[in-house]
Every structure is written in structure tokens, then in C-alpha cells.
CSV table of C-alpha atoms in Angstrom, one decimal:
chain,number,residue,atom,x,y,z
A,194,THR,CA,3.1,-24.5,-14.2
A,195,ALA,CA,4.6,-23.3,-11.3
A,196,GLN,CA,6.4,-20.1,-11.6
A,197,GLN,CA,9.1,-18.9,-9.3
A,198,ASN,CA,8.8,-15.3,-7.4
A,199,ALA,CA,11.3,-13.1,-8.7
A,200,GLY,CA,12.9,-10.3,-7.0
A,201,ALA,CA,14.4,-7.5,-9.5
A,202,ALA,CA,14.2,-3.7,-9.1
A,203,PRO,CA,11.6,-2.1,-11.8
A,204,LYS,CA,14.1,0.9,-11.7
A,205,SER,CA,17.6,1.4,-11.9
A,206,SER,CA,19.3,-1.8,-10.5
A,207,ARG,CA,19.7,-5.0,-12.9
A,208,PRO,CA,17.3,-7.8,-11.9
A,209,LYS,CA,18.3,-10.3,-9.7
A,210,LYS,CA,17.9,-13.8,-9.7
A,211,PRO,CA,14.8,-15.3,-8.7
A,212,THR,CA,14.1,-15.5,-5.2
A,213,GLU,CA,14.2,-18.5,-3.7
A,214,GLU,CA,10.6,-18.3,-1.9
A,215,PRO,CA,7.4,-20.4,-2.2
A,216,ALA,CA,6.5,-20.8,-5.9
A,217,VAL,CA,3.3,-18.8,-7.4
A,218,ARG,CA,1.2,-21.2,-9.3
A,219,ALA,CA,0.2,-19.0,-12.5
A,220,PRO,CA,-3.6,-18.8,-13.2
A,221,ASP,CA,-5.5,-21.0,-15.6
A,222,VAL,CA,-5.9,-17.5,-17.5
A,223,ASP,CA,-7.7,-19.1,-20.6
A,224,SER,CA,-10.4,-20.8,-18.7
A,225,LEU,CA,-10.8,-18.8,-15.7
A,226,GLY,CA,-10.1,-15.2,-16.9
A,227,PHE,CA,-9.2,-12.2,-15.1
A,228,GLN,CA,-11.1,-13.0,-12.1
A,229,ALA,CA,-9.2,-16.2,-11.2
A,230,MET,CA,-6.2,-13.9,-11.0
A,231,ASP,CA,-7.2,-12.8,-7.4
A,232,HIS,CA,-7.3,-16.2,-6.2
A,233,ASN,CA,-3.6,-16.6,-7.3
A,234,VAL,CA,-2.2,-12.9,-6.5
A,235,PRO,CA,-4.8,-11.1,-4.5
A,236,GLY,CA,-5.6,-7.6,-5.0
A,237,LEU,CA,-4.3,-8.1,-8.8
A,238,SER,CA,-7.6,-7.0,-10.4
A,239,HIS,CA,-7.5,-3.7,-8.3
A,240,VAL,CA,-3.7,-3.2,-9.5
A,241,ILE,CA,-5.0,-3.8,-13.3
A,242,LEU,CA,-7.7,-1.4,-13.0
A,243,GLN,CA,-6.7,1.8,-10.9
A,244,LYS,CA,-2.7,1.2,-11.4
A,245,LEU,CA,-2.5,0.4,-14.8
A,246,ASN,CA,-4.8,2.7,-16.3
A,247,MET,CA,-7.3,0.6,-18.0
A,248,LYS,CA,-8.9,2.8,-20.6
A,249,SER,CA,-12.6,2.1,-19.4
A,250,TYR,CA,-15.0,0.0,-17.3
A,251,GLU,CA,-15.7,-1.8,-20.4
A,252,ASP,CA,-12.3,-3.0,-20.3
A,253,TYR,CA,-12.4,-4.4,-16.9
A,254,LYS,CA,-15.7,-6.0,-17.6
A,255,SER,CA,-14.3,-7.9,-20.6
A,256,ALA,CA,-11.6,-8.7,-18.5
A,257,MET,CA,-14.0,-10.2,-15.8
A,258,ASP,CA,-16.0,-11.9,-18.3
A,259,GLY,CA,-13.1,-13.7,-19.1
A,260,LYS,CA,-12.7,-12.0,-22.8
A,261,LYS,CA,-9.1,-10.9,-22.0
A,262,SER,CA,-6.6,-13.1,-20.6
A,263,GLY,CA,-4.0,-12.3,-18.3
A,264,SER,CA,-1.1,-12.2,-20.8
A,265,ASP,CA,-2.9,-9.0,-22.3
A,266,PHE,CA,-1.8,-7.3,-19.0
A,267,GLY,CA,1.6,-9.0,-19.1
A,268,ILE,CA,1.1,-10.4,-15.3
A,269,ARG,CA,1.1,-13.7,-14.2
A,270,THR,CA,3.6,-13.5,-10.7
A,271,TYR,CA,3.8,-11.2,-8.0
A,272,PHE,CA,6.9,-9.7,-9.4
A,273,ASP,CA,5.0,-8.7,-12.7
A,274,MET,CA,2.5,-7.2,-10.8
A,275,PHE,CA,4.7,-5.2,-8.4
A,276,GLN,CA,6.6,-3.9,-11.7
A,277,LYS,CA,3.8,-3.0,-13.4
A,278,MET,CA,2.3,-1.2,-10.6
A,279,GLU,CA,5.6,0.9,-10.1
A,280,ASP,CA,5.5,1.4,-14.1
A,281,THR,CA,2.4,3.3,-13.5
A,282,PHE,CA,4.0,5.6,-10.9
A,283,LYS,CA,7.1,6.7,-12.8
A,284,GLY,CA,7.1,10.3,-13.7
A,285,TRP,CA,10.4,11.3,-15.6
A,286,GLN,CA,10.9,15.2,-14.7
A,287,GLY,CA,13.3,16.7,-16.7
A,288,ALA,CA,14.1,20.0,-15.0
A,289,ARG,CA,15.6,21.4,-17.8
A,290,LEU,CA,13.0,20.7,-20.3
A,291,GLY,CA,10.3,22.2,-17.3
A,292,ARG,CA,8.0,19.3,-18.3
A,293,LEU,CA,6.7,15.9,-16.4
A,294,GLY,CA,6.3,13.5,-19.2
A,295,PRO,CA,4.0,10.2,-19.4
A,296,GLY,CA,7.1,8.1,-20.7
A,297,PRO,CA,10.9,8.1,-20.2
A,298,PRO,CA,13.0,10.5,-21.8
A,299,ALA,CA,15.1,10.3,-24.9
A,300,THR,CA,17.9,8.6,-23.1
A,301,GLY,CA,15.7,5.8,-22.5
A,302,HIS,CA,16.8,6.0,-18.8
A,303,ALA,CA,14.9,6.7,-15.6
A,304,ALA,CA,16.5,6.8,-12.4
A,305,SER,CA,14.7,7.1,-9.3
A,306,LEU,CA,16.0,9.4,-6.6
A,307,PRO,CA,17.5,7.0,-3.8
A,308,ARG,CA,16.0,9.2,-0.7
A,309,CYS,CA,12.2,8.7,-1.4
A,310,GLN,CA,12.6,5.9,-4.2
A,311,ASN,CA,9.6,7.7,-5.5
A,312,VAL,CA,10.4,10.5,-8.2
A,313,TYR,CA,12.0,9.5,-11.2
A,314,TYR,CA,14.7,11.8,-13.1
A,315,CYS,CA,16.1,11.2,-16.9
A,316,GLY,CA,19.6,11.8,-15.2
A,317,VAL,CA,21.9,13.1,-12.6
A,318,ALA,CA,22.0,16.6,-14.2
A,319,CYS,CA,17.8,17.0,-13.9
A,320,GLN,CA,18.1,15.3,-10.4
A,321,ARG,CA,20.6,18.1,-9.1
A,322,ALA,CA,18.6,21.0,-10.9
A,323,ASN,CA,15.6,20.0,-9.4
A,324,TRP,CA,16.6,19.3,-5.5
A,325,PRO,CA,16.1,23.1,-4.4
A,326,LEU,CA,12.5,22.3,-4.8
A,327,HIS,CA,12.1,18.8,-4.5
A,328,LYS,CA,13.9,18.5,-0.9
A,329,LYS,CA,10.7,20.4,0.6
A,330,PHE,CA,8.7,16.9,0.1
A,331,CYS,CA,11.0,14.2,-0.3
A,332,ARG,CA,10.4,12.7,3.4
A,333,LYS,CA,6.5,12.8,2.7
A,334,LEU,CA,7.0,11.4,-0.7
A,335,LYS,CA,9.2,8.4,0.6
A,336,LEU,CA,6.1,7.5,2.8
A,337,VAL,CA,3.8,7.6,-0.4
A,338,ALA,CA,6.0,5.0,-2.1
A,339,LEU,CA,6.1,2.9,0.7
A,340,ASP,CA,2.5,3.1,1.5
A,341,ARG,CA,1.5,2.4,-2.1
A,342,LEU,CA,3.3,-1.0,-2.0
A,343,VAL,CA,1.8,-1.9,1.9
A,344,GLU,CA,-1.1,-1.1,0.6
A,345,TRP,CA,-1.4,-4.6,-1.2
A,346,LEU,CA,-2.3,-6.2,2.0
A,347,ILE,CA,-5.6,-4.6,2.1
A,348,PHE,CA,-6.3,-6.6,-0.7
A,349,THR,CA,-5.0,-9.9,0.7
A,350,GLY,CA,-7.1,-9.7,4.1
A,351,ASP,CA,-4.2,-8.6,6.2
A,352,ILE,CA,-5.2,-4.9,6.6
A,353,PRO,CA,-7.1,-3.9,8.5
A,354,PHE,CA,-6.5,-5.8,11.7
A,355,PRO,CA,-9.9,-7.0,13.9
A,356,THR,CA,-10.9,-3.9,15.8
A,357,GLU,CA,-12.6,-3.6,19.1
A,358,THR,CA,-15.8,-2.1,20.3
A,359,TRP,CA,-15.3,1.4,21.3
A,360,THR,CA,-14.9,1.6,25.2
A,361,LYS,CA,-15.2,5.5,25.0
A,362,PRO,CA,-18.1,7.6,24.2
A,363,THR,CA,-18.1,8.7,20.8
A,364,ARG,CA,-17.9,12.4,21.7
A,365,ASP,CA,-14.7,11.5,23.4
A,366,VAL,CA,-12.9,10.2,20.6
A,367,LYS,CA,-11.3,13.3,19.3
A,368,GLY,CA,-9.3,11.6,16.4
A,369,TRP,CA,-6.9,9.0,15.7
A,370,GLU,CA,-4.7,8.9,18.5
A,371,ASP,CA,-7.7,8.2,20.9
A,372,TRP,CA,-8.8,5.3,18.3
A,373,PHE,CA,-5.6,3.2,18.3
A,374,SER,CA,-5.8,3.5,22.2
A,375,MET,CA,-8.9,1.7,22.0
A,376,GLN,CA,-7.4,-1.1,20.1
A,377,GLY,CA,-6.4,-4.1,22.4
A,378,GLN,CA,-3.3,-5.6,21.9
A,379,LEU,CA,-2.2,-3.2,18.9
A,380,GLU,CA,1.4,-4.5,18.8
A,381,GLU,CA,0.5,-8.1,18.8
A,382,LYS,CA,-1.8,-7.2,16.0
A,383,LEU,CA,0.7,-5.2,14.0
A,384,GLY,CA,3.5,-8.1,14.8
A,385,ALA,CA,1.4,-10.7,13.1
A,386,ILE,CA,1.0,-8.6,9.9
A,387,LEU,CA,4.6,-8.1,9.7
A,388,ALA,CA,5.2,-11.5,10.3
A,389,GLY,CA,2.5,-12.6,7.6
A,390,ARG,CA,3.4,-14.6,4.5
A,391,TYR,CA,2.1,-11.7,2.0
A,392,MET,CA,4.3,-9.2,4.0
A,393,THR,CA,7.0,-11.8,3.3
A,394,LEU,CA,6.2,-12.2,-0.6
A,395,LEU,CA,5.7,-8.3,-0.9
A,396,TRP,CA,9.6,-7.7,0.0
A,397,ALA,CA,10.9,-10.7,-1.7
A,398,ASN,CA,9.4,-9.1,-5.0
A,399,ALA,CA,9.0,-5.4,-4.7
A,400,GLY,CA,12.7,-4.9,-5.9
A,401,LYS,CA,13.7,-2.8,-3.0
A,402,PRO,CA,15.0,-3.8,0.3
A,403,ARG,CA,12.7,-4.3,3.2
A,404,PRO,CA,12.3,-1.2,5.2
A,405,GLU,CA,12.9,-1.4,9.2
A,406,ASP,CA,10.0,-3.0,11.2
A,407,GLY,CA,9.3,0.4,12.6
A,408,GLU,CA,8.7,2.0,9.2
A,409,LEU,CA,6.5,-1.0,8.3
A,410,ARG,CA,4.4,-0.3,11.6
A,411,GLU,CA,3.7,2.9,10.7
A,412,SER,CA,3.1,2.3,7.3
A,413,ILE,CA,0.3,-0.3,8.4
A,414,GLN,CA,-1.2,2.1,10.9
A,415,ARG,CA,-1.6,4.7,8.2
A,416,LEU,CA,-3.4,2.5,5.8
A,417,VAL,CA,-5.6,1.5,8.5
A,418,THR,CA,-6.8,5.0,9.1
A,419,ASP,CA,-7.3,5.3,5.1
A,420,PHE,CA,-9.3,2.1,5.4
A,421,HIS,CA,-11.6,3.3,8.0
A,422,SER,CA,-11.7,7.2,7.5
A,423,ARG,CA,-14.7,6.8,5.4
A,424,PRO,CA,-17.0,5.1,8.1
A,425,LEU,CA,-15.7,6.8,10.9
A,426,THR,CA,-16.4,10.2,8.9
A,427,ILE,CA,-19.9,9.0,8.5
A,428,GLY,CA,-20.3,8.6,12.1
A,429,LEU,CA,-18.7,12.0,12.6
A,430,ALA,CA,-21.6,13.5,10.1
A,431,LEU,CA,-24.2,11.6,12.5
A,432,ARG,CA,-22.9,13.2,15.3
A,433,LEU,CA,-22.8,16.9,13.9
A,434,PHE,CA,-26.0,16.5,12.8
A,435,GLY,CA,-27.4,15.2,16.0
A,436,ILE,CA,-28.7,12.1,14.2
A,437,ASP,CA,-29.0,9.3,16.6
A,438,PRO,CA,-28.2,5.6,15.6
A,439,LEU,CA,-29.5,4.1,18.8
A,440,ALA,CA,-32.8,5.7,18.5
A,441,LYS,CA,-34.1,4.4,15.0
A,442,ALA,CA,-32.6,2.3,11.7
A,443,LEU,CA,-30.5,4.8,9.8
A,444,THR,CA,-30.3,5.0,5.9
A,445,VAL,CA,-27.0,6.8,4.7
A,446,HIS,CA,-26.4,7.6,1.0
A,447,VAL,CA,-23.0,8.1,-0.1
A,448,VAL,CA,-23.3,10.3,-3.4
A,449,GLY,CA,-21.1,10.3,-6.2
A,450,ALA,CA,-19.6,6.7,-5.1
A,451,SER,CA,-17.3,5.5,-7.7
A,452,HIS,CA,-14.6,2.7,-8.0
A,453,VAL,CA,-12.6,4.4,-5.1
A,454,GLU,CA,-15.5,3.1,-2.5
A,455,THR,CA,-16.8,-0.1,-4.5
A,456,LEU,CA,-13.8,-1.8,-6.2
A,457,ASN,CA,-13.3,-4.8,-4.4
A,458,ALA,CA,-15.5,-3.5,-1.4
A,459,ARG,CA,-16.6,-6.2,1.1
A,460,LEU,CA,-19.9,-6.6,2.9
A,461,THR,CA,-17.9,-5.7,6.2
A,462,ASP,CA,-16.2,-2.9,5.2
A,463,TYR,CA,-18.2,-0.3,7.1
A,464,ASP,CA,-18.6,-2.3,10.3
A,465,GLU,CA,-16.6,0.2,12.2
A,466,VAL,CA,-19.7,2.3,12.6
A,467,THR,CA,-21.1,-0.7,14.7
A,468,ARG,CA,-18.2,-0.5,17.1
A,469,MET,CA,-18.5,3.3,17.3
A,470,PHE,CA,-22.3,3.0,18.0
A,471,PRO,CA,-23.0,-0.4,19.6
A,472,GLY,CA,-26.2,-1.5,20.4
A,473,HIS,CA,-27.6,0.7,17.1
A,474,GLN,CA,-31.0,0.1,15.5
A,475,GLY,CA,-29.3,-0.8,12.1
A,476,VAL,CA,-27.3,1.3,9.5
A,477,GLU,CA,-27.9,0.8,5.7
A,478,VAL,CA,-25.0,2.4,3.5
A,479,VAL,CA,-26.2,2.9,-0.2
A,480,MET,CA,-23.2,3.5,-2.5
A,481,VAL,CA,-24.6,5.5,-5.4
A,482,GLY,CA,-22.6,6.8,-8.4
A,483,ALA,CA,-22.1,6.2,-12.3
A,484,ASP,CA,-19.1,4.6,-11.8
A,485,VAL,CA,-20.1,1.9,-9.0
A,486,VAL,CA,-17.9,-1.3,-9.9
A,487,ASP,CA,-19.8,-4.7,-9.7
A,488,GLY,CA,-19.1,-6.8,-6.6
A,489,PRO,CA,-20.5,-8.2,-3.5
A,490,ILE,CA,-21.9,-4.7,-2.5
A,491,MET,CA,-23.7,-4.6,-6.0
A,492,ARG,CA,-27.5,-5.5,-4.5
A,493,PRO,CA,-30.8,-3.5,-4.4
A,494,PRO,CA,-31.1,-0.8,-1.5
A,495,LEU,CA,-33.7,-2.0,1.0
A,496,ALA,CA,-37.2,-0.8,0.9
A,497,ALA,CA,-37.6,-1.5,4.8
A,498,PRO,CA,-35.0,-0.4,7.6
A,499,ALA,CA,-31.9,-2.3,8.0
A,500,PRO,CA,-31.4,-5.3,10.1
A,501,TRP,CA,-30.9,-4.4,13.7
A,502,GLY,CA,-27.3,-4.0,15.0
A,503,ARG,CA,-26.0,-4.3,11.3
A,504,VAL,CA,-24.4,-2.0,8.9
A,505,TYR,CA,-25.9,-3.0,5.4
A,506,LEU,CA,-24.1,-2.4,2.3
A,507,SER,CA,-25.9,-1.9,-0.8
A,508,SER,CA,-25.6,0.2,-4.2
A,509,TYR,CA,-26.9,1.4,-7.1
A,510,LYS,CA,-25.1,2.4,-10.5
A,511,GLY,CA,-26.6,5.6,-12.1
A,512,LEU,CA,-26.8,9.2,-11.4
A,513,TYR,CA,-28.3,10.0,-7.8
A,514,HIS,CA,-31.2,12.3,-9.0
A,515,ASP,CA,-32.2,9.3,-11.4
A,516,PHE,CA,-31.9,7.1,-8.3
A,517,TRP,CA,-34.0,9.3,-6.3
A,518,GLU,CA,-36.8,9.5,-8.7
A,519,SER,CA,-36.5,5.6,-9.4
A,520,HIS,CA,-36.4,4.2,-6.0
A,521,VAL,CA,-36.4,6.9,-3.4
A,522,GLU,CA,-40.0,8.3,-4.9
A,523,THR,CA,-41.1,4.9,-5.8
A,524,GLU,CA,-40.4,3.7,-1.9
A,525,LEU,CA,-38.4,0.8,-3.7
A,526,ALA,CA,-35.4,2.7,-1.5
A,527,THR,CA,-35.8,4.4,2.1
A,528,ARG,CA,-35.5,8.1,2.3
A,529,PRO,CA,-31.9,9.0,3.6
A,530,ASP,CA,-31.5,10.2,7.1
A,531,LEU,CA,-27.7,11.5,6.0
A,532,VAL,CA,-26.1,11.8,2.7
A,533,VAL,CA,-22.6,12.0,2.2
A,534,GLY,CA,-20.3,12.5,-0.5
A,535,PHE,CA,-16.5,11.6,-0.6
A,536,HIS,CA,-14.4,14.1,-2.7
A,537,PRO,CA,-17.4,15.1,-4.9
A,538,GLY,CA,-15.1,17.0,-7.0
A,539,PHE,CA,-17.6,19.6,-8.6
A,540,HIS,CA,-14.9,22.4,-8.1
A,541,ALA,CA,-12.7,20.6,-10.6
A,542,CYS,CA,-14.3,21.9,-14.1
A,543,PRO,CA,-17.6,23.3,-15.5
A,544,ASP,CA,-18.4,20.0,-16.8
A,545,LEU,CA,-18.6,18.3,-13.6
A,546,LEU,CA,-20.3,20.9,-12.0
A,547,ALA,CA,-22.8,20.7,-14.9
A,548,GLY,CA,-23.3,17.0,-13.9
A,549,TRP,CA,-23.4,17.5,-10.3
A,550,LEU,CA,-25.8,20.4,-10.7
A,551,PRO,CA,-29.2,18.2,-10.4
A,552,THR,CA,-28.0,16.4,-7.4
A,553,LEU,CA,-26.7,19.6,-5.5
A,554,LEU,CA,-30.1,21.2,-6.1
A,555,LEU,CA,-32.0,18.2,-5.0
A,556,LEU,CA,-30.1,17.8,-2.1
A,557,ARG,CA,-30.9,21.8,-1.0
A,558,ASP,CA,-34.3,21.4,-1.9
A,559,TYR,CA,-35.2,18.4,0.0
A,560,ARG,CA,-33.1,19.6,3.0
A,561,LEU,CA,-31.3,16.5,3.2
A,562,PRO,CA,-28.4,16.6,5.8
A,563,VAL,CA,-25.1,16.5,3.7
A,564,LEU,CA,-21.6,16.1,4.4
A,565,PHE,CA,-19.0,16.3,1.7
A,566,THR,CA,-15.1,15.7,2.0
A,567,VAL,CA,-12.4,17.3,0.2
A,568,TYR,CA,-8.3,17.1,-0.3
A,569,SER,CA,-7.3,20.5,0.7
A,570,GLU,CA,-7.8,23.6,1.7
A,571,GLN,CA,-7.8,25.1,-1.7
A,572,GLU,CA,-10.8,22.5,-2.7
A,573,LEU,CA,-12.3,23.5,0.3
A,574,LYS,CA,-12.5,27.3,-0.7
A,575,ALA,CA,-13.2,26.3,-4.4
A,576,SER,CA,-16.3,24.2,-3.0
A,577,LEU,CA,-17.8,26.5,-0.5
A,578,GLN,CA,-17.8,29.0,-3.2
A,579,ILE,CA,-20.1,26.9,-5.7
A,580,LEU,CA,-22.2,26.1,-2.8
A,581,VAL,CA,-22.9,29.6,-1.7
A,582,GLU,CA,-23.5,30.5,-5.1
A,583,LEU,CA,-26.2,27.8,-5.2
A,584,GLU,CA,-27.7,29.4,-2.1
A,585,THR,CA,-27.1,26.3,0.2
A,586,HIS,CA,-26.7,26.4,3.7
A,587,VAL,CA,-23.6,25.8,4.9
A,588,VAL,CA,-23.7,24.7,8.7
A,589,GLY,CA,-19.8,24.4,8.9
A,590,TYR,CA,-16.8,23.7,7.7
A,591,ALA,CA,-13.6,22.2,9.5
A,592,ALA,CA,-10.6,20.0,9.2
A,593,ASN,CA,-11.6,16.2,9.8
A,594,PRO,CA,-10.4,14.5,12.9
A,595,PHE,CA,-10.8,11.3,10.9
A,596,ALA,CA,-8.8,12.1,7.6
A,597,SER,CA,-6.4,9.5,6.3
A,598,LEU,CA,-3.2,9.6,7.3
A,599,ARG,CA,-1.7,8.0,4.7
A,600,PRO,CA,-0.1,10.9,2.2
A,601,GLU,CA,-1.2,10.6,-1.5
A,602,GLN,CA,1.0,12.2,-4.5
A,603,VAL,CA,-0.3,15.2,-6.4
A,604,TYR,CA,0.2,13.9,-9.9
A,605,SER,CA,0.3,16.8,-11.6
A,606,SER,CA,3.8,17.4,-10.0
A,607,PRO,CA,6.0,15.4,-8.1
A,608,ASN,CA,7.0,18.2,-6.0
A,609,LYS,CA,4.0,19.4,-4.4
A,610,ALA,CA,3.0,18.7,-0.8
A,611,PRO,CA,1.0,15.3,-0.8
A,612,VAL,CA,-2.6,15.4,0.3
A,613,TYR,CA,-4.8,13.2,2.7
A,614,CYS,CA,-8.2,11.9,1.8
A,615,SER,CA,-11.1,13.6,3.5
A,616,SER,CA,-8.8,16.3,5.0
A,617,TYR,CA,-11.7,18.5,5.5
A,618,TYR,CA,-15.6,18.5,5.4
A,619,ILE,CA,-18.4,20.6,4.5
A,620,ALA,CA,-21.6,20.2,6.7
A,621,LEU,CA,-24.8,21.2,4.5
A,622,LEU,CA,-28.8,21.5,5.3
A,623,GLY,CA,-30.9,23.0,2.9
A,624,PRO,CA,-31.2,26.3,1.1
A,625,ALA,CA,-29.6,29.6,2.8
A,626,ALA,CA,-32.0,31.5,4.9
A,627,ALA,CA,-32.5,34.1,2.4
A,628,ALA,CA,-33.4,31.8,-0.4
A,629,ALA,CA,-35.5,29.2,1.6
A,630,PRO,CA,-38.7,28.6,0.5
A,631,GLU,CA,-41.7,28.2,2.5
A,632,VAL,CA,-42.4,24.3,3.6
A,633,GLY,CA,-45.6,24.4,1.5
A,634,GLU,CA,-43.9,25.4,-1.4
A,635,LEU,CA,-41.3,22.7,-1.1
A,636,GLU,CA,-43.9,20.1,-0.5
A,637,ASP,CA,-46.3,20.9,-3.4
A,638,GLY,CA,-42.9,21.3,-5.8
């Protein structure tokens, strides 16, 4: 049966009457299962997994297999989706209690701060007590709240807009300002997204006033940088190591890939590498990780060079050192020319480091060009310390000119400066000079 889009605020305001927008047909969840939801509400599977904190990928698989219905998640309309998504981000901060809790306070009331619409308080007293600290980050956190709603347009296909072949040599493109300057008819492309059906549906159901067009344009541009940050960081790594895509077909392994890189990934997501290196000989990007999500790119890696002039995406679900033994050493997959890890996180705790250790040693001992990215300067320092202790040769590290411009909230506390994906990079190549074995020793090993 058809259901009207509702336009109700998921926070402190009372629900409004259903918005008179085109009706959203509720999916036949009994017969089509979870996946059918994306045909009615694009991006819904992403929201359920990443935003609604499903307990495991087994839950996701059960949903994809139709063993769980949409009613299990309480989502049948656009309004339901945005309200559930917002509920996931609610943090209730009691300044007097000195805690950030996962659920509402004893009063049962959570009010968002109007300025940023991002931090939720148990009451006015808590809000006022916390303001001296929060005011330092309020403006940035407002952008966080806006971007996480506009992000939905990535899963509807509105973002990113079609891009152009680079008109400048890659060495002359110093960052996003140069990149945007090469995009023809940029204002027209942004305007088409603003006037699109899904942008209208978003603000008819988000329960918040639609921002000014200028704010939305800036949000779209930030999300475009977030989308293209990974392929352009790969291109940057090729330049740093002097690897020429025009000279031969290349293979790039993305190590430690997870749902962040693979959920709803499309076969064309890394085509910006082709815009960056027109006329390249072919590039295969293999996503390797224990948390790789099934989808279009879940296909076997190539044993032969990638097709000329194309970026070919493939994946392997499992640990990298197992992939190396089962596929690279047996020539079922080609040896990488470059290995990239986006936010590997091995600095976070001893258990994660233990899981990464076989891979880090393999990358070191096979002298593979490696580029890791991190969120912050603090992560950069912690990661460098570990890599130095592992006697890895650190070629260099710096701020990433193609870091995402989309701010992300630090969920341990709302009152911290937002972070940005791939803010810094670390380039590695083989063992440190003092620990490097003779070539013969490595080959024998």
C-alpha cells in the first residue's frame, strides 16, 4: 500500500502532519526482503548497517537473504529512515554527571542544541553548563549534522556529479581547489543536484528546515571530496613512489578494506584515477579485508594485467597475509605495484596491532611500496612509533592534499574538534636501513 512521506522532527519538536509529496511505495518486504528496500528508499541498506548499529554482518547477510523483514528494523518510509538515522547519532550529555550516555537521561527528554542541531542535552541546565566547552566546536559540528543528511544523495546516485578528464598535469594539481577548477559547468552540476527529486524528498522528511542553497552547495562539495578522496590518494601514492600508470598496467591492493570501502561500492567508484591519468595502461584495485561486504566488486582478482585504460575493481574477503599465500604466491592474483591502507588503526590497541602484525611484516619484508592514511596528528605519531619499532623504512609523511573536507564527529565526545578522513599519509618501503637483509637472504626466505 502507498504511504505518504511524513515530515516530523525526530528531536524536540512535535510531529508535523504528513507532507504532501509524491507517495513512497512501501516495499513488499515479505517477498523481496531487505534488498528490495533500496529500490524504494535508496541507500537504506547502508543506513541500517552503518547507522543503526547492526550487531554483526551475519545480521546484514540474514537481511540480504530475506530472513529479516523491513518491519524488524521499523523502517518503511523516508521519514522512518531519517528519524532512525538521527536517533543513532543522538548523544545525551549531562554536564553535571560528566558522562555521555547511549540512551536518554532519566528525564526521558533529549533536546538538541539549536545552533548545531547535533549535540543532545538532557535539559537546559546541562546545555548551559556545557556551553563554554562546546562553543569551540559548535560551528563545525553544524556542518557534521548537515553532511550526514546530504550523504544520502551518494546512495541515490546524485553525488558525485560527472567529472572531467584532468586538464592539468597531475603534479600541478596541488589539492581540491585545483581539482574543482578543472570541473566544467560546476555551478550547473551543483544546481541540478539542489533541484533534484531526492534533495526535495530529503528536506520534506528530515524534520529540519531546508538550509540555504549556499550551505547545501558547500555540503555537496565536501561530500564530493569525501567520495573521491580514496582514488585520488591512490593517485598521489603512485606519484610519490614514481610509479607510472602510462608505462604498464598496475595492480593496487587496498589492505584492511572494510564496509567503509566496500558497502554499496560500484564498479565505477575509482574511475577518477582514469581522469587523473588519461591513457593509462590499466589499473586493478583489489579490496582485501576480513570485513569486505558482498556486492558488485566481490569478484576474483585478475591473474592477468588489468584492461587497458580501465580501472578494474575486485575484492577478497579475508586477511591480507592469507590472501598473499593463497592468491599472490600461486599467481591467482598479480603482485601489487602499490599497497594502500585507509585508516588501518593498528595503533588503537594491542589486539588490533597483533592482528595487523603478519601483514605489516609481509609488506616490510617484500619491500612493497605502501601508503597508509590516518585521521589526525595524534594517530600519525602513534602509527609512526609502531612502524619505527617494527624497523620499517618510513619514506615520508605529510598532510594529504586530497584529504576529505567533510568533518566527522569524534564519538567518544561531541566536544572535540571534528576529524577528516585520510588527513595524513605515511609512505613506507621495505625495512629500515639498519635492519635491511641482503637481497639474497630475502629471496631465499
